[in-house]
Coordinates of C-alpha atoms and ligand atoms in Angstrom, one line a residue:
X1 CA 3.3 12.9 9.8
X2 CA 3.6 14.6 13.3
X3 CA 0.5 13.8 15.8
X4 CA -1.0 15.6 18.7
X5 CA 0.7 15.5 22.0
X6 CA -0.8 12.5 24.0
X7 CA -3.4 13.8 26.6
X8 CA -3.8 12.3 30.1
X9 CA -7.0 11.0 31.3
X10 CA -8.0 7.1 31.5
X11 CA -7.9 4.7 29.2
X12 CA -10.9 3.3 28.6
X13 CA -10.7 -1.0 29.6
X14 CA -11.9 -4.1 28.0
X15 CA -10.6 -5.0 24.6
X16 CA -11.8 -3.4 21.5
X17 CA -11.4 -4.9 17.9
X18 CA -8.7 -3.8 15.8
X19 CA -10.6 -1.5 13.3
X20 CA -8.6 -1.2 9.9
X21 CA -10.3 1.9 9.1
X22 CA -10.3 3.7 12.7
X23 CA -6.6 2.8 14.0
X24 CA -4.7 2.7 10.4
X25 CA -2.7 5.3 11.7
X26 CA -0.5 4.7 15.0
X27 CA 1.4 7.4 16.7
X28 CA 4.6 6.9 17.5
X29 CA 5.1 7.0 21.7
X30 CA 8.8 6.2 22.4
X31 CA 12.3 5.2 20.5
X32 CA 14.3 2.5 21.9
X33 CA 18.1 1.9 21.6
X34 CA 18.1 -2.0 22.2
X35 CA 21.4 -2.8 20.6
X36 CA 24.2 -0.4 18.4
X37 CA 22.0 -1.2 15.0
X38 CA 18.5 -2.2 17.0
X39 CA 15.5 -0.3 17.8
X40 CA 12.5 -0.6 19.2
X41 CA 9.4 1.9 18.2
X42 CA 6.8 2.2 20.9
X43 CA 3.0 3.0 19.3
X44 CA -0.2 4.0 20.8
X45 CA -3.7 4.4 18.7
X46 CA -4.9 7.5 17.4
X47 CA -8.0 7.0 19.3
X48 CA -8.1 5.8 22.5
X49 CA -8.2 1.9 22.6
X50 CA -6.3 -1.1 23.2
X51 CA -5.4 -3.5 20.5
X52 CA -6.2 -7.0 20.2
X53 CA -3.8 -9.6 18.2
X54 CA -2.1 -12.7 18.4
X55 CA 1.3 -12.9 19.7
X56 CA 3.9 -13.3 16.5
X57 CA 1.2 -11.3 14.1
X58 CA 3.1 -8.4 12.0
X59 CA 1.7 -5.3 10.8
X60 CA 2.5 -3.9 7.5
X61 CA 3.4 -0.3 7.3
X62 CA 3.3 1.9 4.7
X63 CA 6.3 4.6 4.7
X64 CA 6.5 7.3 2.1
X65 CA 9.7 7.8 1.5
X66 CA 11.9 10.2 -0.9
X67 CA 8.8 10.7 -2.5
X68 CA 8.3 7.0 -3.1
X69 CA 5.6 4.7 -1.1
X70 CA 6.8 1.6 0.7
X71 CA 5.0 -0.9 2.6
X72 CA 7.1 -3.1 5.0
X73 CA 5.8 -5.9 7.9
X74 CA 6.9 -5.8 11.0
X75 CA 6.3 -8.3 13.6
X76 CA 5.0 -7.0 16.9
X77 CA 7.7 -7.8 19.6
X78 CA 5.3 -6.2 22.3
X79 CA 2.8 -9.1 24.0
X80 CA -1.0 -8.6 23.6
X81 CA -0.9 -8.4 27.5
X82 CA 0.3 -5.3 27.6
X83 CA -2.5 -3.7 24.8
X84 CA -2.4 0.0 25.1
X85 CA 0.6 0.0 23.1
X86 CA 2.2 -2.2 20.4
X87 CA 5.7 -1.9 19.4
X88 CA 8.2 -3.1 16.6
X89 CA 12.1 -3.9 16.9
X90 CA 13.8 -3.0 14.2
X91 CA 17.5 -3.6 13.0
X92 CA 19.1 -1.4 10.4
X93 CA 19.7 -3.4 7.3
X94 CA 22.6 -1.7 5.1
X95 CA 21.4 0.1 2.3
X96 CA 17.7 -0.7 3.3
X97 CA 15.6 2.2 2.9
X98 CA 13.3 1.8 5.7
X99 CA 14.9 0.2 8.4
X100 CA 17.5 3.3 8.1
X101 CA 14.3 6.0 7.9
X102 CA 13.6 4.4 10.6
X103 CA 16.5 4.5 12.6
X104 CA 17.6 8.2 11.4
X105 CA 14.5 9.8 11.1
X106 CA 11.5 8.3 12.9
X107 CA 10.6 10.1 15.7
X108 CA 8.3 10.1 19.3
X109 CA 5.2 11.8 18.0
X110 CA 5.4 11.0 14.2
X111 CA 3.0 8.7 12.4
X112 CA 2.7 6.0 10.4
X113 CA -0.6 4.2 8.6
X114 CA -0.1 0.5 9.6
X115 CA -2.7 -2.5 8.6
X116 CA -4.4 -4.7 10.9
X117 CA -1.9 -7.5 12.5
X118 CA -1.9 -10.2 10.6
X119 CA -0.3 -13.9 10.5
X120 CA -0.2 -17.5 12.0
X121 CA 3.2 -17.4 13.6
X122 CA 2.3 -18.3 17.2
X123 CA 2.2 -20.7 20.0
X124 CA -1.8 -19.5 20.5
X125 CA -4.6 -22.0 21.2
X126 CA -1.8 -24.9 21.3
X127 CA -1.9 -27.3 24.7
X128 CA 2.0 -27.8 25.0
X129 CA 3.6 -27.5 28.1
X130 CA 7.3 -27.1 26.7
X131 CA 8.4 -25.1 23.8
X132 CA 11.9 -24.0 22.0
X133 CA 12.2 -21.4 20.7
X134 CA 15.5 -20.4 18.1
X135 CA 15.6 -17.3 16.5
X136 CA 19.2 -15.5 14.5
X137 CA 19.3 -11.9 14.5
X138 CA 15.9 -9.9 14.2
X139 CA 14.0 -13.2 14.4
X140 CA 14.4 -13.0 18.4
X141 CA 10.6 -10.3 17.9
X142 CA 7.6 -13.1 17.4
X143 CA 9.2 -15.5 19.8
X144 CA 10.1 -12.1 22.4
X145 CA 6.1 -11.6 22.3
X146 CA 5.5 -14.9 23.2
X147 CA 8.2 -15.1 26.1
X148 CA 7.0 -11.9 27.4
X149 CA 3.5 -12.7 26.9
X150 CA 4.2 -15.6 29.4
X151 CA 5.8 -14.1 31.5
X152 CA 3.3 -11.6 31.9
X153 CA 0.3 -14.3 32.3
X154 CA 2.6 -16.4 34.5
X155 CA 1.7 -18.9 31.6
X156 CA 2.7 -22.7 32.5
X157 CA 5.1 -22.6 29.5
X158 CA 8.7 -24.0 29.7
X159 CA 10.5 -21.8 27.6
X160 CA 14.0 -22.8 26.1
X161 CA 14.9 -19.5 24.6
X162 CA 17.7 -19.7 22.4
X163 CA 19.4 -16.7 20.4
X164 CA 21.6 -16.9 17.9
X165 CA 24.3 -13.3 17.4
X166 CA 27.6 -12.6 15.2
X167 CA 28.8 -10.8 18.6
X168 CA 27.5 -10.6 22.2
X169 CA 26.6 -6.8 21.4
X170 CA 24.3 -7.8 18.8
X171 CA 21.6 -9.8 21.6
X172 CA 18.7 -8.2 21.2
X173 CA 16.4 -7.6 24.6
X174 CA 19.7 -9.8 26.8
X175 CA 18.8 -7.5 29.8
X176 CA 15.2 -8.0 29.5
X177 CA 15.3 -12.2 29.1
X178 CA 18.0 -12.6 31.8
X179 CA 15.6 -10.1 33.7
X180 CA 12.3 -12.7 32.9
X181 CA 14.7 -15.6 33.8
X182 CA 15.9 -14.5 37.3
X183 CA 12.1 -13.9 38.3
X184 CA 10.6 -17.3 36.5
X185 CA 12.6 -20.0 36.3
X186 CA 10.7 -21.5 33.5
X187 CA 11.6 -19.6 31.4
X188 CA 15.8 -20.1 30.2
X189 CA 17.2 -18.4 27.7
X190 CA 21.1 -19.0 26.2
X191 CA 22.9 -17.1 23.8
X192 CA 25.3 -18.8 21.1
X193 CA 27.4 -15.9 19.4
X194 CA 30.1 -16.4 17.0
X195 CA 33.0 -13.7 18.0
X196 CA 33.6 -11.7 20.8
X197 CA 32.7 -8.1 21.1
X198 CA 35.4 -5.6 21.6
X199 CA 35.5 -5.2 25.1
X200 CA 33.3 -8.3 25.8
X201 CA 34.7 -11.6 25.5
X202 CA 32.5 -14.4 25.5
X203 CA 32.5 -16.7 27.8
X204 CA 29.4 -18.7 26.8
X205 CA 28.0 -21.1 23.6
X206 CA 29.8 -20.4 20.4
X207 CA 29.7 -21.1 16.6
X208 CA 26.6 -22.0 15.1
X209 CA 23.1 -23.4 16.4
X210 CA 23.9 -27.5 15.7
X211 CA 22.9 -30.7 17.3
X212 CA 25.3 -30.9 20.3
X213 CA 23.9 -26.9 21.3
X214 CA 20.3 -28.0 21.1
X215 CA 20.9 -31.1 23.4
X216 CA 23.3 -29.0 25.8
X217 CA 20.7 -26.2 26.1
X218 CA 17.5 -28.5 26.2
X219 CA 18.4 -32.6 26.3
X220 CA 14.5 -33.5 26.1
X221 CA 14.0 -31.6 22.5
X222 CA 12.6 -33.8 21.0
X223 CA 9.7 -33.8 23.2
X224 CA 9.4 -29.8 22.7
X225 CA 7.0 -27.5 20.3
X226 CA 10.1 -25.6 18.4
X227 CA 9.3 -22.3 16.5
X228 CA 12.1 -20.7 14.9
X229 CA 12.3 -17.3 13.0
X230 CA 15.1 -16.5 11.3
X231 CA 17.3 -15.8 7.5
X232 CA 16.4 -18.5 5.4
X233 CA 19.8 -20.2 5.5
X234 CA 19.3 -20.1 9.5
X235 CA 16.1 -22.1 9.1
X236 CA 17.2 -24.5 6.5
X237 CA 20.1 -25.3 8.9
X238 CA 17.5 -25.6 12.0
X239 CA 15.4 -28.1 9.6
X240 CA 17.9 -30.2 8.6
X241 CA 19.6 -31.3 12.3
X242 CA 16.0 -31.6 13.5
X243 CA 14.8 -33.9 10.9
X244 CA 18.5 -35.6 11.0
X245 CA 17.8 -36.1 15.0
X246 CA 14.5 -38.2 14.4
X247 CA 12.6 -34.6 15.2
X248 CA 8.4 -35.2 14.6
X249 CA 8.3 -32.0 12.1
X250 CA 4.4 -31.5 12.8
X251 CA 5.7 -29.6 15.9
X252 CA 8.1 -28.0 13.8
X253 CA 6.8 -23.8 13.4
X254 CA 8.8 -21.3 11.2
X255 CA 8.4 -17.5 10.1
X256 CA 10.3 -16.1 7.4
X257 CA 11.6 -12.0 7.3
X258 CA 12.1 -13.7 3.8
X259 CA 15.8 -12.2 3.7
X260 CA 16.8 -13.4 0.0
X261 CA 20.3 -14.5 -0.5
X262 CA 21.9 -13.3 -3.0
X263 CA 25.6 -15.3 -2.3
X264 CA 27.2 -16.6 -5.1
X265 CA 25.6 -21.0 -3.8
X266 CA 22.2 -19.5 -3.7
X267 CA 22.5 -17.9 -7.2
X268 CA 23.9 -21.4 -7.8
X269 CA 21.3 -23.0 -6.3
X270 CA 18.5 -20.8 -7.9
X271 CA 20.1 -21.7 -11.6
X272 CA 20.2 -25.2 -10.7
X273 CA 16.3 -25.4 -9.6
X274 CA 15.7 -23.1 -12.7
X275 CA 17.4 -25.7 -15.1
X276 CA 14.6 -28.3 -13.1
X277 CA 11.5 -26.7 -13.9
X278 CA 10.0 -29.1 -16.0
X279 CA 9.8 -28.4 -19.8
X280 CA 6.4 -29.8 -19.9
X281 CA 4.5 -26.6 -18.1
X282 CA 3.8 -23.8 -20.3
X283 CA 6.0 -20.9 -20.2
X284 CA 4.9 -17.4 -20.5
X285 CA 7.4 -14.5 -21.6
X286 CA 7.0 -11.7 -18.9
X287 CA 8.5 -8.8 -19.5
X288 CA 9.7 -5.8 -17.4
X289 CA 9.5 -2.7 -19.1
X290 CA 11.3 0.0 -16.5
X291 CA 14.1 -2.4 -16.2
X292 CA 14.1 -3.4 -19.7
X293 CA 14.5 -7.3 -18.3
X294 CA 12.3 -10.3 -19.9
X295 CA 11.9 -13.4 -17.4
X296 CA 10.4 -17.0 -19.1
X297 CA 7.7 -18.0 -16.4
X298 CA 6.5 -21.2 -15.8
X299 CA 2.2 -21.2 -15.6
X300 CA 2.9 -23.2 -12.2
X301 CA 5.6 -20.4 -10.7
X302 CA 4.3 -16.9 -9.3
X303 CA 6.0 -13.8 -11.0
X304 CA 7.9 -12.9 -7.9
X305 CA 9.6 -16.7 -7.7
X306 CA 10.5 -16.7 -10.8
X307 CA 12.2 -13.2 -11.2
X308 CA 13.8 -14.1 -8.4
X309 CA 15.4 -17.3 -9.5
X310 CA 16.4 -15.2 -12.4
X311 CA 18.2 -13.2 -10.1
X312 CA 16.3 -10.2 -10.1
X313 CA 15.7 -8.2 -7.1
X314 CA 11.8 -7.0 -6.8
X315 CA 10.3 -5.6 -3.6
X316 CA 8.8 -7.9 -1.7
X317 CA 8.2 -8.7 2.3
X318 CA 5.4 -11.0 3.4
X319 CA 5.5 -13.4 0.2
X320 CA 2.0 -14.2 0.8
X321 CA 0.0 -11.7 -0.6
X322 CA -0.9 -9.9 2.3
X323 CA 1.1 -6.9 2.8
X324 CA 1.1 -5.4 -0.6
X325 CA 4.7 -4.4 -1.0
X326 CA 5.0 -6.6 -4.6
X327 CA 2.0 -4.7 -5.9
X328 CA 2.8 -3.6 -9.5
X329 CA 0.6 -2.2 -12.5
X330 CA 0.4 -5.2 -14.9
X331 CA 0.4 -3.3 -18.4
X332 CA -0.8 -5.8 -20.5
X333 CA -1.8 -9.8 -19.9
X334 CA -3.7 -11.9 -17.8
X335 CA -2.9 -13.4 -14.2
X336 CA -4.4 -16.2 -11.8
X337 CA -4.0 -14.2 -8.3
X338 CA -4.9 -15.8 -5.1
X339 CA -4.0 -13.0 -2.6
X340 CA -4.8 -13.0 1.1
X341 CA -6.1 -8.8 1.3
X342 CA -2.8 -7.2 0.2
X343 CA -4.6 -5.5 -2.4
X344 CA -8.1 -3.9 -2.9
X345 CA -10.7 -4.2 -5.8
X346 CA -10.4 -1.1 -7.3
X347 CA -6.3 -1.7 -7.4
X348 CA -7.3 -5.1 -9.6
X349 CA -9.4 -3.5 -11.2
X350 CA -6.9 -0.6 -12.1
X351 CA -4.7 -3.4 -13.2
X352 CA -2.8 -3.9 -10.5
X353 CA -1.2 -7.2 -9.5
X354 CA 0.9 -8.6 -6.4
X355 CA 3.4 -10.3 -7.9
X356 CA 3.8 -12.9 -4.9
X357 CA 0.7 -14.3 -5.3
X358 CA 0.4 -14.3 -9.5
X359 CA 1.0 -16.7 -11.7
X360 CA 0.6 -16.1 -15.7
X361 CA -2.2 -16.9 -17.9
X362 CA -0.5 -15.0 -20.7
X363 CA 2.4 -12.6 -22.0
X364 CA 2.8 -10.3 -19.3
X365 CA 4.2 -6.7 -19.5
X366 CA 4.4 -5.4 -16.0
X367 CA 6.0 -1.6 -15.2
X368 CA 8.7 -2.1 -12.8
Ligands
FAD401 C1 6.4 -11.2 8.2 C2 7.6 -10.3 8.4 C3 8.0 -9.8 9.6 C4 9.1 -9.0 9.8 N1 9.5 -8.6 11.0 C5 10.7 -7.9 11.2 C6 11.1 -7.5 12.5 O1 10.4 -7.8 13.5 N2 12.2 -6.8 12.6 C7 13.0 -6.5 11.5 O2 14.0 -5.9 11.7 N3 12.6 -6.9 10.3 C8 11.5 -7.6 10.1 N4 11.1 -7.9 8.8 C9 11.9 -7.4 7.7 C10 11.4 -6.0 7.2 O3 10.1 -6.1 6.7 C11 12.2 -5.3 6.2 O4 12.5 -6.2 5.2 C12 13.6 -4.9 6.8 O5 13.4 -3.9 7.8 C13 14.5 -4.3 5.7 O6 13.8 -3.2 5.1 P1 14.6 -2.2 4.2 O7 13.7 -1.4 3.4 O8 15.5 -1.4 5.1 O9 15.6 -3.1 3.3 P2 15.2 -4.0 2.1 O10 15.4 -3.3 0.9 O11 13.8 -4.6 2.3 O12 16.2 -5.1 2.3 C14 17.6 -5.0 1.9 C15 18.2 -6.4 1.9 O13 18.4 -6.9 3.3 C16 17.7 -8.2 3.5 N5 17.0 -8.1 4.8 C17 15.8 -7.6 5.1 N6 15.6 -7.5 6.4 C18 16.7 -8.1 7.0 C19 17.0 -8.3 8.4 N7 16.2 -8.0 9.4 N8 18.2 -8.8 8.6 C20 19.1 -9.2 7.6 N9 18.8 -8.9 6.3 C21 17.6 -8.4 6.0 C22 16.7 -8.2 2.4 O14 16.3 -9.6 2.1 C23 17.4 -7.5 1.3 O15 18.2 -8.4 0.6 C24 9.9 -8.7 8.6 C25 9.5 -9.2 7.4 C26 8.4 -10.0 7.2 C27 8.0 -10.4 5.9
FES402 S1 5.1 -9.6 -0.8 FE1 3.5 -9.2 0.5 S2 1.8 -9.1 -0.9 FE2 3.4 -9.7 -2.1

């Protein structure tokens, strides 16, 4: 979709309600190179307005695509001090088919319909003083909202910001944090990487995010709010030296991209749990009928889960019934759903599911 060039004039002041139905379509303003597989999209409203949301939130777009329709979240790395725009950082994932539309074809002036921002993922409302933050890879956008959000507010926040990358090309927004730190002290951020980059040795923290980095970075810890966002095996690794170090998990905060791993120990570990599920819960044969695949499912497990432990790959982003990617015709066979808006009545009542969100009350055939 191609919008209308962007008129000047004011913009009107005071915040405004993100209406679903009135700003479901955002206009793309500006593309941003942040790293050599990073970018950042820049989007105003169709209307004139500023949005309201939560730092952390995502939105869930929905891309058509080859002629196919795709709905993906994306967490807003922009802070909601800065509301006439919202934008969305964006690395390229290999072989994904949005993150590359994105990056090859997504363009200043094109649109995209996008729901309203959504999610618990944030430091808002809470009365600590002294936070760390740890995020791998593209995890670095709800907790760049945040920083930047503080930054902007000059926030009594003491921010520990630390990144993980594979090389010290791959730091997202580097410029911008050393930027923030120069001009508030409060706010430090450090960079562990594994290799060098060709051209860039590195000089600083190497290896992995473990115990002796999160006590050479920020000795008091223990006494911080931590929120990390991250690939799964990044946050398991981040859960297991904090609890090891005595850490009070209550101020423990997590998001998951939900990036499944599909290595050889977690199809290991997926068989293994599978073999668990106990034999007294009632199993229900679902069957797939584009893929010709037929899955056992446990009454207690959601379709999704349990596909996946079978080691089949179905869309899915959000995992909590919210952004409507998993949403499948079910052809035949009942469901308990508890979804959280990912899907209207008219869909349920057109027999679609969200496979997240559903576990069986029957034989299922679903069409995927
Ligand atoms: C709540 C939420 C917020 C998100 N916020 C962001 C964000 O701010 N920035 C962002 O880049 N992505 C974000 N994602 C991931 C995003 O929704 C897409 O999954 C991603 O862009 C890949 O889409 P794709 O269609 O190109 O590839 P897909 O077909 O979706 O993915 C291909 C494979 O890559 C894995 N994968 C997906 N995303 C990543 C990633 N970023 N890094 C490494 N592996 C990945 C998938 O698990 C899958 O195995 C978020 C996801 C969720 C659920
Ligand atoms: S994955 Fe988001 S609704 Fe199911």
């Amino acid at each position: 979709m191609d919008a209308p060039a962007p008129t000047a004039g004011p913009i009107p002041t005071g915040y405004f309600r993100w209406e679903p139905e009135e700003d479901d379509v955002l206009i793309c303003r500006a593309v941003r190179e942040e790293t050599h597989d990073v970018k950042t999209f820049v989007f105003a409203p169709r209307n004139r307005r500023q949005f309201e949301f939560i730092s952390g939130q995502f939105l869930t777009f929905e891309f058509e695509i080859s002629g196919e329709t795709i709905h993906r979240c994306y967490t807003i790395s922009s802070p909601p001090s800065r509301p006439d725009t919202v934008s969305i950082t964006v690395k390229r994932v290999p072989g994904g088919p949005v993150s590359n539309w994105l990056h090859d074809e997504f363009k200043p002036g094109m649109m995209l319909k996008a729901t309203i921002p959504m999610g618990t993922f944030s430091w808002s409302g809470m009365a600590a003083t002294k936070y760390l933050f740890i995020s791998g890879g593209s995890g670095i956008t709800p907790l760049m909202s945040m920083t930047r959000s503080s930054y902007d507010l000059a926030l009594i926040a003491d921010i520990v910001f630390l990144h993980a990358a594979r090389s010290p090309s791959d730091i997202v927004f580097r410029d911008e944090l050393d930027f923030m730190a120069r001009r508030n002290r409060s706010i430090r951020p450090f960079h562990v990487v594994e290799r060098d980059a060709p051209g860039e040795p590195w000089s600083g923290l190497r290896g992995r995010i473990n115990l002796d980095v999160l006590k050479a970075v920020a000795p008091d810890f223990l006494e911080r709010e931590i929120f990390v966002c991250g690939p799964t095996p990044f946050m398991d690794a981040m859960r297991t030296v904090l609890r090891g170090a005595g850490f009070p998990m209550t101020r423990y905060h997590q998001e998951s991209f939900n990036f499944e791993d599909f290595t050889e120990e977690a199809q290991e570990a997926i068989a293994e749990a599978q073999a668990e599920i106990d034999s007294a819960v009632k199993t229900y044969r679902v069957e797939f009928a584009k893929t010709k695949r037929v899955v056992e499912v446990p009454a207690d497990l959601t379709v999704l889960e349990a596909a996946r432990r079978a080691g089949m790959r179905l869309p899915s982003s959000c995992t909590k019934g919210v952004c409507g990617t998993c949403k499948s015709k079910l052809v035949s066979g009942t469901v308990d759903m508890k979804h959280g808006g990912g899907i209207r009545q008219r869909e349920i009542d057109n027999g679609m599911t969200l496979l997240c969100c559903s576990k069986p009350t029957s034989d299922l055939v679903i069409d995927r």
